mmCIF file of C-alpha atoms in Angstrom:
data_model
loop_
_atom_site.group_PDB
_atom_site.id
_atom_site.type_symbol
_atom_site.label_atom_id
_atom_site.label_comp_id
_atom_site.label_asym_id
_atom_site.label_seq_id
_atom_site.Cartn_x
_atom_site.Cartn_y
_atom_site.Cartn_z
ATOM 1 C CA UNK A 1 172.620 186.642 76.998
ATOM 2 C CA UNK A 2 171.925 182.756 77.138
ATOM 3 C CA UNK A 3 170.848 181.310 74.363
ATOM 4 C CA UNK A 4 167.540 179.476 74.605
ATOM 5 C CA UNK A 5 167.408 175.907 75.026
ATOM 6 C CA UNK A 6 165.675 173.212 73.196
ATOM 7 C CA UNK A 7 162.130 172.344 74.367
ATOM 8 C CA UNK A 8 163.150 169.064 75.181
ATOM 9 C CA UNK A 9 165.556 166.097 73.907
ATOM 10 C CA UNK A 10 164.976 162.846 72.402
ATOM 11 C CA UNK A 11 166.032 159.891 75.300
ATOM 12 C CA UNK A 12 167.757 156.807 75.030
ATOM 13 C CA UNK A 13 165.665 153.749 74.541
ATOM 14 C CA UNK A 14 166.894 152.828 78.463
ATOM 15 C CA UNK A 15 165.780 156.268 79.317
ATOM 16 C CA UNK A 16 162.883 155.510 78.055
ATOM 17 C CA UNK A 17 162.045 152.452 79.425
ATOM 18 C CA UNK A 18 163.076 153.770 82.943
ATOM 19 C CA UNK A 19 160.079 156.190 82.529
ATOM 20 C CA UNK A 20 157.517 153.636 81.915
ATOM 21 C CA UNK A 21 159.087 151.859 84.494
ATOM 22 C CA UNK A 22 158.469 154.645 86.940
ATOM 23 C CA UNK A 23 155.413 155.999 86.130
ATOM 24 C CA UNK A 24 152.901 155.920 88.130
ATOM 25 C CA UNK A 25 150.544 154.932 85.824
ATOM 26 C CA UNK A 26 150.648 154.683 81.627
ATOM 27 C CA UNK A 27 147.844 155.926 79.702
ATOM 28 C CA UNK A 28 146.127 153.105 76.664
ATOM 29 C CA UNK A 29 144.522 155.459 74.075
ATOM 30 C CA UNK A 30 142.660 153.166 71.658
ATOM 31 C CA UNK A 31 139.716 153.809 69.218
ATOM 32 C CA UNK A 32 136.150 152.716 69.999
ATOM 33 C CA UNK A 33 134.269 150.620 67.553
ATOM 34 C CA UNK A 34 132.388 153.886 66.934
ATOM 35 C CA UNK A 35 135.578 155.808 66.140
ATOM 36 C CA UNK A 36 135.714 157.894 69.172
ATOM 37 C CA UNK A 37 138.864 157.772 70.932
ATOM 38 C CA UNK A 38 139.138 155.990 74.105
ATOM 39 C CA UNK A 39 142.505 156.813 76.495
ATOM 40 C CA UNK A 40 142.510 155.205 80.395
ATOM 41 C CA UNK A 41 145.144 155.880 82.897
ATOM 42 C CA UNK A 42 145.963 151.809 83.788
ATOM 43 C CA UNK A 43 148.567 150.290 85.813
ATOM 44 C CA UNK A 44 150.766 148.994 82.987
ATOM 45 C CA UNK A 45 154.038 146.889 83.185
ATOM 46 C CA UNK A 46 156.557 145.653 81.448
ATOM 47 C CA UNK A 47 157.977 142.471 80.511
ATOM 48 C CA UNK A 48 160.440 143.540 78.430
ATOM 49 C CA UNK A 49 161.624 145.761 75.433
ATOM 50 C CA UNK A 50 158.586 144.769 73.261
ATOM 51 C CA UNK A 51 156.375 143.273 75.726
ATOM 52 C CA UNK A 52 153.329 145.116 78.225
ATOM 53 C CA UNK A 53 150.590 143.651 80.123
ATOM 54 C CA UNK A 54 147.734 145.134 82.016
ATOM 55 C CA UNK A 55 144.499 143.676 83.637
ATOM 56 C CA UNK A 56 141.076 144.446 83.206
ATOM 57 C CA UNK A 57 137.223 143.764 83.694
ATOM 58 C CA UNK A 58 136.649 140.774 80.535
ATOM 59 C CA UNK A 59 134.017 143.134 79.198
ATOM 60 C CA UNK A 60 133.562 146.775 78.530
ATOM 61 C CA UNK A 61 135.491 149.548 76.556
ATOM 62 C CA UNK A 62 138.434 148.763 76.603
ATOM 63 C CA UNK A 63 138.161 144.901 75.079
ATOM 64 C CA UNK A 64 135.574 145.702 72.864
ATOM 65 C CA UNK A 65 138.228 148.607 71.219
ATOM 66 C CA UNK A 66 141.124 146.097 71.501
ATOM 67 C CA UNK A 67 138.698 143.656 69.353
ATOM 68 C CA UNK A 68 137.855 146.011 67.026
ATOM 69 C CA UNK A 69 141.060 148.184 66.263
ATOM 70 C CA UNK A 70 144.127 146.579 68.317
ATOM 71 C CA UNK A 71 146.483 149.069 67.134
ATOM 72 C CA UNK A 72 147.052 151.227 71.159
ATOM 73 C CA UNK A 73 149.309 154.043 71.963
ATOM 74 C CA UNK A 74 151.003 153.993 75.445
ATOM 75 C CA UNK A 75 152.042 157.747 76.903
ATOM 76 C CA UNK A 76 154.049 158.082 80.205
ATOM 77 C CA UNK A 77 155.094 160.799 82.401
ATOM 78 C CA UNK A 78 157.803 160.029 85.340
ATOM 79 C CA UNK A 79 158.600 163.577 86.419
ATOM 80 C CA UNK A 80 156.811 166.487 85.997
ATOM 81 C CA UNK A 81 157.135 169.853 87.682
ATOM 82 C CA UNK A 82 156.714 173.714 86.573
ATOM 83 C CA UNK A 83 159.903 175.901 86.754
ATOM 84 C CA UNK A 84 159.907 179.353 86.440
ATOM 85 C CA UNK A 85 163.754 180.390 84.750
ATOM 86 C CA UNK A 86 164.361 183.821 85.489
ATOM 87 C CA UNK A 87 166.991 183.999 82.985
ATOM 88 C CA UNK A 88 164.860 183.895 80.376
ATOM 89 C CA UNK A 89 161.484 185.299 82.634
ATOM 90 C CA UNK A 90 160.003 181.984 81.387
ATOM 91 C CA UNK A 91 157.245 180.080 82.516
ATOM 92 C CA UNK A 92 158.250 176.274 81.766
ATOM 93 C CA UNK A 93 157.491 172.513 82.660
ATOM 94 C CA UNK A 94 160.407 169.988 83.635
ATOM 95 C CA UNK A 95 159.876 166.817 82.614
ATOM 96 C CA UNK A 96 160.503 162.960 81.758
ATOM 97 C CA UNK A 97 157.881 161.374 79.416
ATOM 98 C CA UNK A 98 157.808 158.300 77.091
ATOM 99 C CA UNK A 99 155.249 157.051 73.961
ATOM 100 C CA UNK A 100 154.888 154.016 72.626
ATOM 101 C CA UNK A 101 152.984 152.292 69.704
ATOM 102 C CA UNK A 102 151.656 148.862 69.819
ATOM 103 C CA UNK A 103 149.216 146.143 69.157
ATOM 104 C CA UNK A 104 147.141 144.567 71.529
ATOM 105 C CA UNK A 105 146.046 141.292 72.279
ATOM 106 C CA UNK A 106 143.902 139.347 74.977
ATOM 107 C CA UNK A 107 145.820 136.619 76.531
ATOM 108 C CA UNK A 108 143.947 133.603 76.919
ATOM 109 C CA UNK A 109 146.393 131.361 78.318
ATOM 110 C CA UNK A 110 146.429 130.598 81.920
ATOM 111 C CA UNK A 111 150.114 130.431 82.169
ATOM 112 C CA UNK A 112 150.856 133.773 80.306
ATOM 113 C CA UNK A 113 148.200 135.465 82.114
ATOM 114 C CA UNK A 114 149.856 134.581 85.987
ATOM 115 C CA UNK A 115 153.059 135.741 84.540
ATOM 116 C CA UNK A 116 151.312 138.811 83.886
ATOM 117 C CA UNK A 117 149.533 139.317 87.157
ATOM 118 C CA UNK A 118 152.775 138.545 88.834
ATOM 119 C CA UNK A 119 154.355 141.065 87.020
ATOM 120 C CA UNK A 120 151.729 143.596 87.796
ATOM 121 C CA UNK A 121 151.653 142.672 91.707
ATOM 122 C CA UNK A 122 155.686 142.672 92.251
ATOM 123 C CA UNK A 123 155.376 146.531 90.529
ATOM 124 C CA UNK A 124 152.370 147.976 92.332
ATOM 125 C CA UNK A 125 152.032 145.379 95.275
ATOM 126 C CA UNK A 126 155.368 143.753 96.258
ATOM 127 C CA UNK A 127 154.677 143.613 100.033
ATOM 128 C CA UNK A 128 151.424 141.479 99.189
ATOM 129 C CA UNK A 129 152.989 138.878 97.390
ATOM 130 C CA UNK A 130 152.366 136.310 99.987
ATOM 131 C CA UNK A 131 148.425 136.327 98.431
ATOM 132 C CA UNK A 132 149.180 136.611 95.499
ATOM 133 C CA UNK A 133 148.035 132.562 95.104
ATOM 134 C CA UNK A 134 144.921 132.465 96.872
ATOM 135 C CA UNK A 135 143.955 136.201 94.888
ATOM 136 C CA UNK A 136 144.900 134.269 91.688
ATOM 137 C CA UNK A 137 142.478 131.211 92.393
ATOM 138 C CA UNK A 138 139.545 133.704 93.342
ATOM 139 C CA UNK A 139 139.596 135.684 90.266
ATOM 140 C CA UNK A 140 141.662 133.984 87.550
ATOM 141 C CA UNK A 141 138.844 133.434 85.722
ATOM 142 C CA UNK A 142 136.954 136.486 85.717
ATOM 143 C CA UNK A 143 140.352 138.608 85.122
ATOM 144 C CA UNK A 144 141.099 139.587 81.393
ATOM 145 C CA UNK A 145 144.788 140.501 80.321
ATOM 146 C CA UNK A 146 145.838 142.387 77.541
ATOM 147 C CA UNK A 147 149.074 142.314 75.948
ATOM 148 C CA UNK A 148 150.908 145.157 74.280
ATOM 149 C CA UNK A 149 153.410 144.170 71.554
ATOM 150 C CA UNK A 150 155.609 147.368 70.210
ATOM 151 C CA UNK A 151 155.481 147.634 66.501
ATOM 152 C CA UNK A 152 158.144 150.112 66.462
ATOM 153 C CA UNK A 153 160.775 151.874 69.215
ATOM 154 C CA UNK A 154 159.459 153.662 71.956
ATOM 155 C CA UNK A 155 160.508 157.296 72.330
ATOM 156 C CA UNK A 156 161.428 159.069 75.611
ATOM 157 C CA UNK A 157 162.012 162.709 75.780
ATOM 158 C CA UNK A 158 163.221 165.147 78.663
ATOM 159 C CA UNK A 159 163.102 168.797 79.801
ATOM 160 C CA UNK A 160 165.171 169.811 82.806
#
């Protein structure tokens, strides 16, 4: 008989990265400034190993939590499918996922915050780029961005 395997495996930081990176979306958790706990699916990228941006309405939920507890958590899943292993009869889920822990921040300059929307746009929108201008002189204004600064490594872990 096969002896069982682990649950899962602690990633490499690059593994890790590569699943935020592919994810279709990362979900913020935050606290409200009543305490409750606030997590939204959001079309996240990154910058770079410390570095995440995302874009939102420049009211509501999410900035008020930012402004009143910026500590976020940022949880990502890149793969995800059951298995059944008739080895073991076992009922299981394959999969890549990745946390992170960070502080958040609204980005108020201009320059920082096209960088951002760039970023976002060449992930989720790279045939569009052409309007990516004229979009940015429509709503600039009216546009918040939040940036997500790791306070400590991300970890990644895998099942397959």
């Amino acid at each position: 008989m096969r002896p069982m395997r682990k649950a899962s495996r602690q990633q490499s930081t690059q593994f890790t990265f590569e699943v935020f990176d592919k994810a279709p979306y990362i979900t913020v958790s935050m606290v409200r400034p009543d305490g409750t706990p606030y997590g939204v699916p959001l079309s996240v990228v990154r910058k770079d190993e410390t570095t995440f941006y995302f874009h939102c309405a420049d009211e509501g939920d999410k900035i008020d939590s930012i402004l009143t507890n910026p500590t976020v958590s940022l949880s990502a899943v890149s793969k995800c499918s059951p298995h059944y292993e008739e080895e073991n009869n076992n009922f299981t889920e394959y999969y890549n996922s990745a946390i992170a822990i960070g502080t958040a921040s609204i980005v108020n300059d201009n320059n920082e915050k096209i960088e951002a929307l760039r970023l976002i746009c060449k992930r989720f929108l790279p045939a569009y780029m052409n309007h990516f201008d004229e979009a940015i002189k429509r709503s600039l204004d009216r546009t918040a961005i939040v940036r997500i600064t790791l306070s400590e490594p991300p970890v990644g872990k895998s099942k397959h």
